[in-house]
Each structure stands twice: as C-alpha cells, then as structure tokens.
Amino acid sequence: MDWGCEVDVRAQPAAVTDYIYDVALSPRFAQDGTCFAARASGLYRSTDSGASWQSCLDSLGTDAPLAATAVGLSPAFAMDRTVFAGTNGGVFRSTDGGDSWQYLSLGAPPPVVTALTLSPAFATDGVVLAATLDDGVYRSVNRGDGWLGWNFGLIDRHIHCLAVSPGFAQDGVAVIGTEHGLYTSGNGGRSWREVDALRASAPVTAVAFAPDYVSSGAWWAGTGHGALVEMRGAAMRHRETPERPDGERIQWLAPPDPPHGRPLTAVLESQVAALGPSGWQWVSLWPDEGASITCAAHALDGAGRLTLLVGTSDGGLWCGPVDTANSPGWRG
Amino acid sequence: MMPPTAPPAFRFRQTPGVVFDLKALVRMRRGVNRVVDTLRPTLGPFPRAVAVETAIRARAPELLDSGGEIARRIVDLPEPTENVGAMLVRGMLWRLHERIGDGTVTAAILFQSLFEQGVRYCAAGSNPMLLREALERAVTPILARLAGMAVPVCGRQQIRSVALSVCADTALADILGEVFHVVGEYGAVEIRPGQRGESRHEFVQGSFWDGGLHSSGPGGLSQRVEHADAALLISDLTIDAPQDFVPVLRAAGQASVKRLFVVCKSISEKTSALLHQSQRTETLQVYAVKVTEAHAGMVHAALDDLAALTGGKALLGAAGDSWAAVRPECFGRARRIWADSDYVGLVSGNAEVAALRQHIERLKNALQNADDGALHDALLTRIGKLLGGAAIVHTGGDTDSDRKYRTAQAKRAASTIRAALRHGVTPGGGVALLDAARTSHDLWRAACSEEERVAFRMLEKALQAPLRALLANCGVEPGSVLADILRAGGGAGYDARTGQIVDVCAAGILDVADVVSTAVQYAVKHAGLALTVNAVVHHRNPPVMASPDGLGV
C-alpha cells in the first residue's frame, strides 16, 4: 500500500509531545495538495500533500505556541481561501489560506473548540458550527463575525464530533457525537434531539453522512468502544456492529461509495479498516502497532479514490491513498 | 281576610318535580341546542365572538371565541329540564377544555347531532342502553381511522399552520412557528404581554427560575451578577447567623471554589452584610439567592432540578439537612451562573448526564399521566428548563386589552402546537372527520345487528356536522360545497380564505390529531350517556335570582 511520505515533524520547533487534535484536507486536495493540521504547538499547513509543513499562527505573534484544537475549511476554499481554527478559548479565521488570522470571540467563558464544520453552501449562507468541550454548539450565520450558543435539548455539552448533511442548506440536518450519546438537529443546528440508538450510553467519536443522504437518508456514527451505528431514513432504523474486544475508538469515518466499489472506511486508534463483504465486520487495511491515531480526514479525487490524512498522538502525520480493493486482508 | 304578606326577596320558581321519558329527552335536547348553537359561530378560520354580559352590567361584556370558555359562562337556563341538558353538554366541554384546550366546538356539534338523532331513535322505540353500547363499539374503528391519518408535524411552516388555525393572527403564528421549530414540544416558552407595537420573540440561553438575589448590602437588589465557572449550593435552609455559614465556607475552600451562589430561603442582615464584603475579595465571592414558586412543593421540585442540572445535592430542611452537613461534593457547578433582582439562572450545568436523562424521563412519564391542568403545566415548565434554553414571546398590541387578548390566544395556540408536535396532525377543516364518516358508511353496510347499523348511521351523519357548520360560518351553502368536496375525493376540503376546494394538507390546513380524536371520543361517550336518561328529578323549589329571560346568571 502506498501511503506517501511520512513527515518527521519532530524536526519542527514543537513540543516533545505534539498531540494532533484535528486535520483537514482542501476540497480540491487532489489538485492543490493543501491540508492543515491542528496540534498542540499550533496550526500547520502543507501545500505539497503533506510532504512538508509550515506553522500558520506565527503571524499572531504570541509569546508561546498557541495550541489549535480544531480546523475547518470552506467548501469553496479554492475561491475564498477561508479557514477556521479552533483554540482553547475561541476561533480564528483566515481568508487568505492561513497567512493571516482574525480572532473571533465566542463569548464568556471562552470555550475549548473541539470541531468546526462549515455548511456545504457556506459561500452563500455563511453558516459555521463550532462544537466545544463543555459548552455545546456555537453557530454563526455571518461567516464567523458573530456567534451564538444553540443548545436547546442538548443535555450533554461535551462534544467530540460534528457533521452536517450534504443538503444542509435545505434540510438543516446536523449530527453531533457527545461523551454520552448522539444528537441530531433538523433546523440548522439551533436545537438538538437525542437519538436513542446506542445500546449503552457510549461516547460517539465519529459521524459521517452518505454523499447521497438526501435520497438514501443514510449516515453513520462510530463510538469510543469501536461500535458502528448505521442510521437510515427519518425512522432512524439502526444496526450496530459488536464492539471491538480491544475497545478501540473510531476516530474518523469515510462514507462508502458504492458506484466505485468502496466500502465504509473507518480510522481507528491503531489501524484503518473497512467494512467487510458481510457488511458488519471490520477488515484491517493498515495495521501499525506503533501508532496511536488521534484524528483523520479524507478527500476524494474525480475517480472516487480515497486519500486519508491521519494524525497521531506523538505528532506523526501520514497521508496517502487508500485502495480497499488491493489492501492485504481485504477480501472483496 | 288575611293581611297581604310582604313579597319575598326571591321569586320561587314552580318546578315540575320529576320529568319522565321522552318529555325529559326532548326538553334536554332544547337545552343542548341552546348551548351548542351559541358556540357554533365560533367554529372555523373566521370565528365570530360571543358577548357575555358580566355580573356588573355597567362593564363592557366579555368577548369570547373559545368554546370551553363560553360554555362555562352559561350557568342556568330558565327552564329546568332544558337546563339539565345544557349542563350536561357544558360539563363535557369544560372537561375537554381542561384536558386538551381545543376541539370543544367540534365536540359540541358532534354531541348535538348524536343526541338529536338519538332522541328520534328513542322516540321510535329503540332501546337507549343498547344504542349507547353500539355507539361506543362503533367509535373504535372510527378512532383507529383517525389515528391512521395522523402524520408528524414537519418543519416551521406546518407548525405555523397549526398556530394560525388557533389564533388567526399571522404575525403571532409566524413567531410561534419559529419558536416551536426551535424549542420543540417540551421546550420552555414564556408568553407575556409586551409593550405597545408588534409582537416579538427572543431566545434565552440556559435555564432560569423566579427568585433572584437576596438583598446583598447597601446597593439593594439593583445589581445583576454573573460569573463563569461558578459553584452552586442548593438548599431551602435559612441562614440565621454568620456562624451557621462557616461549614459552607470551609467546604468551599476544600473544593477550591472561588465564586459561590447559595440558594437559601432567607438570610439574616448580618450574614448578608458579611457576604457583601466577600464580594469585593478575590478569595471567595458568595452570593445568596432565592428560588420562589407558588408553593413549597414546587420550590422543592425546582431545587431538585437545579441539583440534577448542576451535579449538586439539594439540602432540605425536611430531610434533616443542615449547613453543618455541607461537603465539597454538595456543590453543583455551571459554566455560567447569574442572578438579578427577579431571577436566578445558569448556563451549561455540570450535570451527571445519565442521572439528568433519567430525571427528565421521570418527569415526561409523569406528564403523560397528569390529568390536572396546573400539574401538567408545572411539569412541562420543569422539563423545558432541564432541556436548557427558553423562548420568550412578547405579544404586541395597541391597547392593554389587545395585548391581553393576544396573550390568551398565543397561550392557546402554544398548547395546541405542543399537542400537534407530540401526537401529529390530520387533514383539517373537517376533512379528517369527513373521511371518518366514509369509514362509518362502509361499516354501516357491513354491520350485522340493527343497533350497530343505527350507531354507524348516526356517526356518519354526526361526523359530517362540523364541516357543515364550518361551511355555514364561511357564508357558503353547506350542501352544495360538501357535494363538491366529496366529488373532489380524499384529502380535499374547503379553503375559507380563498373560497376554493383544495388539498387541505398541501394548503397547510391542519388539525391536531389528538384534538380531533378526543373530541369524537368525548362526544360519543357523553351523548350515549345522555340518551340513557329516563327521568330528570328537579329540586322542589330552588331559589333563583330574578333575572330577565335568556341565558341568566
């Protein structure tokens, strides 16, 4: 399997343990090779598909490295060059691809941002959702200039992950995974309803919508114990894989692409796996006992090939294509 | 010759004693008709008001368009047997009004039709007991048909349509549609008369309770205090002397608390002054606040909710708790706690999520079983606060009575919207009942016994009656428009605003499913019961105030 170059970020001026909180790929990664990594030592950018990285937040002139805890790119990044970075205390916005930044206050007390998601129609609706560690969800409708907390119905405000539907601008559907469960919104993130779909009240650590969600109604949630929940339609029919005996946390989900034969792919703490032919067993694509994966992001090229960017707890970054058809252990 | 006696202060009415059989039913029917015909014009999208004279005649009459409220004002018809009929239907309507707040006029018209038909059948020799049993059996498939038509409310526009059908005020319906689209069926919504001008609304983060700061020093109650990452000690105890408070300060030190809000029933002036001094220090700032509710039980409920929301423990005098029992684990926490002269609130409490979830479920179960209106409202308010956030609707208007009227309309609409969100909606404008009438017709054809046939036939006619009344209120000829509707097929109804036959669901003409079903249930049950009356016994000489003819007090 071709995983591209491993970057030795220990060569960068960074803390010994430079935990990577979040990564993001440009929507046109296959063309521009741009990606971002939010880490304890700050926000880093690569424009050569992860071969080299540069610090982005130096322009702020802080005395000490400013930890970045989340990063989100505009769906129209190629045109508007807009990037949001979440920190311990607020959000920064850049409109020049990460060269300069503007601080955006979320109000007091300043929250720790754990995830940032922009509306697929961000260019017109300006909607950004910020998930936080203890303060629920913040929402902006003016590209980040102003933020309000919207937490009606949200009894667990410790949020791990956040995703919006491909048709968010019309249907207002969003999903958040929290420390104790799963919540959905049908009004653009202004209120939340708990989904009673997990056998136990488990932390939900990854969520993903099917690209054809508008017609299929399908989306998935992965838990901190390695279980996968599939939801289909308004009736919330769900299936759940057994929890992995090793209890590995699902850090990221890339939805399936049936026309190109690509199954649902999950990034766990120590491996990348895909759903097997039976549909409910994990098949390992990349076992690497040394790594402790903390986050991931994916991009697709025009032919539907999946590229993953994976961050680890010791500051490692791995970027490369995932070929589920030819991976060892994959029996398609 | 006996000297003439002074006229009595009361005029004693000569009552008939006991009235039997058909005579009783016929007179009762007249009483029923008087009540229902009074309510009939209030049905539909253009309700007319009923003026109710007040006890003090010099005052302006009450103008009402709610069936339950109007029926309640009708107290004593002059003819006693008619009055019995009137009170039977009045009682049904008030119970219905208490239970669901809407659907009373529909239920009244259904009752009237069933009773009218039933009296004729009894006059022809039918057994009213068998008829009643047949009616109660026959209504079951009708209710099932109505339940099958219910669909969930989807989106702001549908919620707005439900609101519009109740309050007939587009600005208010827009606001309520927006509000309930956000807060949902359990969300906290406060409706208050606003200032002069248009109605408006706002959303408030977190939860808040009536009460606020105890007087905290020379500044009095004028300040608002708000702190981030503060602790909350919850109790219904009193602080009579500063020494009482020492264990609290010790526990706060052990828990590394820097800012503490203490909920207590009362606080002595000396202790209050000491707390006021503490607010100027950095070590530990303490604020005494209170939570006030209508009665002690509700205060305890509020304290329980605060404890659930913040992960703290409520200290209750009735449980033998005291300030000496305070430990670090008693403190609740929240990301923000605030208090002013009237309220105390918090945002993002440090709840133990599983415990909070269970607490909310318990309250929701209690809400399902709550029959009492006040208990129902109290439980709903508690659940809304626990879910976090509130919406406040300020009703506008040019005069006080405008604003008061709009507030009452908005509250009714809010109650109906919650029912719609919980139970779903059905095609409105009498169309759901018309569809149920078709079902009744099919069942009549398949019925085996005579009583069943009679019951289904009665139901078929009765279920058409609300639509006929609505059409008459719209100023059209009911028979011909009904024929057009039937010809147009399922889902078609009359849009009073455009005068067209339309698909009512597509046009946003909706009724709350639970309201329609409950109205049918109540009407059938009470009409069936009323038909079994064989004799009416009157008080021999009940005193009545001399009053003019008509609907006397």
mmCIF file with all atom_site columns, C-alpha atoms in Angstrom, chain A residues 108-112 134-135 149-157 180-181 183 186-187 190-191 193-194 201, chain B residues 156 178 181-183 185 203-205 228-229 335-336 347-348 352-353 356-357 360 386-391:
data_model
loop_
_atom_site.group_PDB
_atom_site.id
_atom_site.type_symbol
_atom_site.label_atom_id
_atom_site.label_alt_id
_atom_site.label_comp_id
_atom_site.label_asym_id
_atom_site.label_entity_id
_atom_site.label_seq_id
_atom_site.pdbx_PDB_ins_code
_atom_site.Cartn_x
_atom_site.Cartn_y
_atom_site.Cartn_z
_atom_site.occupancy
_atom_site.B_iso_or_equiv
_atom_site.pdbx_formal_charge
_atom_site.auth_seq_id
_atom_site.auth_comp_id
_atom_site.auth_asym_id
_atom_site.auth_atom_id
_atom_site.pdbx_PDB_model_num
ATOM 1  C CA . ALA A 1 108 ? -17.611 34.207 28.010 1.00 0.00 ? 108 ALA A CA 1
ATOM 2  C CA . PRO A 1 109 ? -16.476 31.910 29.431 1.00 0.00 ? 109 PRO A CA 1
ATOM 3  C CA . PRO A 1 110 ? -14.258 31.130 26.422 1.00 0.00 ? 110 PRO A CA 1
ATOM 4  C CA . PRO A 1 111 ? -14.891 27.554 25.306 1.00 0.00 ? 111 PRO A CA 1
ATOM 5  C CA . VAL A 1 112 ? -12.479 24.910 24.064 1.00 0.00 ? 112 VAL A CA 1
ATOM 6  C CA . ASP A 1 134 ? -18.184 21.855 27.789 1.00 0.00 ? 134 ASP A CA 1
ATOM 7  C CA . ASP A 1 135 ? -20.353 24.500 26.162 1.00 0.00 ? 135 ASP A CA 1
ATOM 8  C CA . GLY A 1 149 ? -24.777 29.186 21.551 1.00 0.00 ? 149 GLY A CA 1
ATOM 9  C CA . TRP A 1 150 ? -27.663 26.961 20.447 1.00 0.00 ? 150 TRP A CA 1
ATOM 10 C CA . ASN A 1 151 ? -28.169 24.128 22.898 1.00 0.00 ? 151 ASN A CA 1
ATOM 11 C CA . PHE A 1 152 ? -31.897 23.526 23.245 1.00 0.00 ? 152 PHE A CA 1
ATOM 12 C CA . GLY A 1 153 ? -32.367 19.854 24.063 1.00 0.00 ? 153 GLY A CA 1
ATOM 13 C CA . LEU A 1 154 ? -28.642 19.230 24.441 1.00 0.00 ? 154 LEU A CA 1
ATOM 14 C CA . ILE A 1 155 ? -28.152 17.776 27.891 1.00 0.00 ? 155 ILE A CA 1
ATOM 15 C CA . ASP A 1 156 ? -24.611 16.605 27.202 1.00 0.00 ? 156 ASP A CA 1
ATOM 16 C CA . ARG A 1 157 ? -22.450 19.512 26.055 1.00 0.00 ? 157 ARG A CA 1
ATOM 17 C CA . HIS A 1 180 ? -22.747 10.164 26.361 1.00 0.00 ? 180 HIS A CA 1
ATOM 18 C CA . GLY A 1 181 ? -24.565 9.793  23.059 1.00 0.00 ? 181 GLY A CA 1
ATOM 19 C CA . TYR A 1 183 ? -27.934 14.127 18.896 1.00 0.00 ? 183 TYR A CA 1
ATOM 20 C CA . GLY A 1 186 ? -33.303 19.412 11.810 1.00 0.00 ? 186 GLY A CA 1
ATOM 21 C CA . ASN A 1 187 ? -33.197 23.190 11.999 1.00 0.00 ? 187 ASN A CA 1
ATOM 22 C CA . ARG A 1 190 ? -30.414 25.552 16.606 1.00 0.00 ? 190 ARG A CA 1
ATOM 23 C CA . SER A 1 191 ? -31.807 22.735 18.699 1.00 0.00 ? 191 SER A CA 1
ATOM 24 C CA . ARG A 1 193 ? -32.800 15.863 19.921 1.00 0.00 ? 193 ARG A CA 1
ATOM 25 C CA . GLU A 1 194 ? -31.153 12.817 21.432 1.00 0.00 ? 194 GLU A CA 1
ATOM 26 C CA . SER A 1 201 ? -24.615 5.421  26.646 1.00 0.00 ? 201 SER A CA 1
ATOM 27 C CA . ARG B 2 156 ? -41.716 25.516 10.694 1.00 0.00 ? 156 ARG B CA 1
ATOM 28 C CA . GLU B 2 178 ? -40.337 29.891 14.604 1.00 0.00 ? 178 GLU B CA 1
ATOM 29 C CA . HIS B 2 181 ? -39.469 24.881 15.475 1.00 0.00 ? 181 HIS B CA 1
ATOM 30 C CA . VAL B 2 182 ? -36.504 25.594 17.741 1.00 0.00 ? 182 VAL B CA 1
ATOM 31 C CA . VAL B 2 183 ? -37.596 24.605 21.249 1.00 0.00 ? 183 VAL B CA 1
ATOM 32 C CA . GLU B 2 185 ? -42.726 20.150 22.166 1.00 0.00 ? 185 GLU B CA 1
ATOM 33 C CA . PHE B 2 203 ? -34.335 33.061 22.779 1.00 0.00 ? 203 PHE B CA 1
ATOM 34 C CA . VAL B 2 204 ? -32.582 32.828 26.121 1.00 0.00 ? 204 VAL B CA 1
ATOM 35 C CA . GLN B 2 205 ? -29.626 30.553 26.744 1.00 0.00 ? 205 GLN B CA 1
ATOM 36 C CA . ALA B 2 228 ? -18.095 31.973 34.878 1.00 0.00 ? 228 ALA B CA 1
ATOM 37 C CA . ASP B 2 229 ? -17.241 28.534 36.251 1.00 0.00 ? 229 ASP B CA 1
ATOM 38 C CA . ARG B 2 335 ? -20.136 27.343 33.193 1.00 0.00 ? 335 ARG B CA 1
ATOM 39 C CA . ARG B 2 336 ? -22.118 30.467 33.981 1.00 0.00 ? 336 ARG B CA 1
ATOM 40 C CA . VAL B 2 347 ? -25.850 28.042 31.524 1.00 0.00 ? 347 VAL B CA 1
ATOM 41 C CA . SER B 2 348 ? -24.226 24.664 30.869 1.00 0.00 ? 348 SER B CA 1
ATOM 42 C CA . GLU B 2 352 ? -24.204 13.871 35.503 1.00 0.00 ? 352 GLU B CA 1
ATOM 43 C CA . VAL B 2 353 ? -25.726 13.141 32.127 1.00 0.00 ? 353 VAL B CA 1
ATOM 44 C CA . LEU B 2 356 ? -30.205 14.056 34.244 1.00 0.00 ? 356 LEU B CA 1
ATOM 45 C CA . ARG B 2 357 ? -31.569 11.918 31.434 1.00 0.00 ? 357 ARG B CA 1
ATOM 46 C CA . ILE B 2 360 ? -36.167 14.120 32.573 1.00 0.00 ? 360 ILE B CA 1
ATOM 47 C CA . LEU B 2 386 ? -33.964 20.882 32.204 1.00 0.00 ? 386 LEU B CA 1
ATOM 48 C CA . LEU B 2 387 ? -33.595 20.750 28.428 1.00 0.00 ? 387 LEU B CA 1
ATOM 49 C CA . GLY B 2 388 ? -31.920 24.133 28.560 1.00 0.00 ? 388 GLY B CA 1
ATOM 50 C CA . GLY B 2 389 ? -32.885 27.379 26.904 1.00 0.00 ? 389 GLY B CA 1
ATOM 51 C CA . ALA B 2 390 ? -36.170 29.198 26.725 1.00 0.00 ? 390 ALA B CA 1
ATOM 52 C CA . ALA B 2 391 ? -38.126 31.300 24.300 1.00 0.00 ? 391 ALA B CA 1
#
